[in-house]
Steps between C-alpha positions, in 0.01 A plus 500: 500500500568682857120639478352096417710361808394743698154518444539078548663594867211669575254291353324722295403492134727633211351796204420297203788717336737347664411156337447581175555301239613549127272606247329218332577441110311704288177362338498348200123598444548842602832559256337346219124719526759750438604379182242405245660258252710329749399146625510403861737212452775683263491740771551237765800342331629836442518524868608195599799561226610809665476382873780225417708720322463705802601244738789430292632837514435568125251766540579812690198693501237231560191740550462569114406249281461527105298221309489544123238169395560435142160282449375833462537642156705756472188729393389513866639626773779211676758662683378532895713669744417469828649627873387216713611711853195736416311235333441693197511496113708775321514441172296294237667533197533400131831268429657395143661149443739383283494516131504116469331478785122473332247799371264596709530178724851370588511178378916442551770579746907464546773527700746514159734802384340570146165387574281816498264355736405564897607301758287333792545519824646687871711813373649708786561883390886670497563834464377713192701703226410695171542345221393444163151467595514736756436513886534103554548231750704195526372207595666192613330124429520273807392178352778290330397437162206692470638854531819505645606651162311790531812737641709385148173569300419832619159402575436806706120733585530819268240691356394507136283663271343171365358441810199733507123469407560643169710265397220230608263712294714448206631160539269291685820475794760688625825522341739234571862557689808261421426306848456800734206559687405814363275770667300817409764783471290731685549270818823349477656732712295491753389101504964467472564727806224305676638145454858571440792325768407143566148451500346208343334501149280185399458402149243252452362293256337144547780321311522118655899482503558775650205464802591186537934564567479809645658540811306790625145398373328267723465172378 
């Protein structure tokens, strides 16, 4: 501040560092040539999600973002991690769904103790413990009546063996989880350490009811 009025006392000009201005939002284009399988506007919602958690204080660290698109069967790759500060994709992963959930394709999702099936929506990650599953991560559902049961459920990120290529080889889909969005065990460490403490995770899925009420999807 003391260099700007000074340089206006003496009428001269002031280093373009000295005005800079914040970084502009990353790219939606340039995130999603990074991740083949991911469409432009489930990214962009993804985004949008995460900035008004953000603004509401709900999400702590607001330069990673995890989008897990469940139009995508669950024989491809649909688990995207991204650190939007470097503007760059780190993981691209394989992720199970719920046993009731559908096969290959997910065809059903709940919010309901009991129900065996994923849940939609803006997650925001806790802290992580070991378990019966293993190295996991809690996750807590911000939308009221679409996953806000998710802490009581246990729907938590864990690896499992059923979530592998071999098991596609031999089923036609990965294994299914009881509601937990289930990784390759091989990177569940690593992907858990990456997200864990209060960033957002974005569970998607073009289901009308939920699009349509959700108070962190655009409308």
């Amino acid at each position: 501040m003391k260099r700007l009025i000074l340089a206006l006392a003496l009428g001269t000009t002031v280093a373009p560092a000295a005005m800079a201005e914040p970084a502009p939002a990353p790219s939606v284009k340039a995130l999603v040539r990074q991740a083949p399988g991911l469409r432009a506007d489930v990214l962009k919602l993804a985004l949008d999600a995460a900035s008004r958690a953000a603004k509401q204080g709900l999400v702590k660290r607001s330069n990673l973002l995890t989008v897990i698109d469940y139009s995508i069967p669950s024989s491809e790759p649909r688990l995207f991690v991204f650190d939007l500060a470097k503007r760059k994709l780190l993981f691209r992963e394989l992720c199970a769904h719920g046993k009731n959930s559908g096969d290959d394709k997910t065809s059903f999702f709940s919010n309901s103790p009991g129900s065996l099936a994923t849940s939609l929506g803006l997650f925001v990650t806790a802290d992580t413990y070991t378990g019966s599953n293993g190295y996991s991560l809690r996750l807590k559902g911000l939308e009221e009546g679409i996953n806000d049961m998710a802490w009581d459920r246990a729907i938590v990120m864990h690896g499992a063996y059923y979530v592998s290529r071999e098991a596609i080889r031999a089923l036609g889909r990965l294994g299914r989880s009881w509601g937990c969005p289930a990784v390759r065990a091989e990177v569940a460490h690593d992907i858990i350490d990456t997200i864990r403490g209060g960033s957002a995770v974005f569970a998607y899925y073009p289901e009308k009811r939920w699009l349509k009420t959700s108070a962190f999807v655009t409308h």
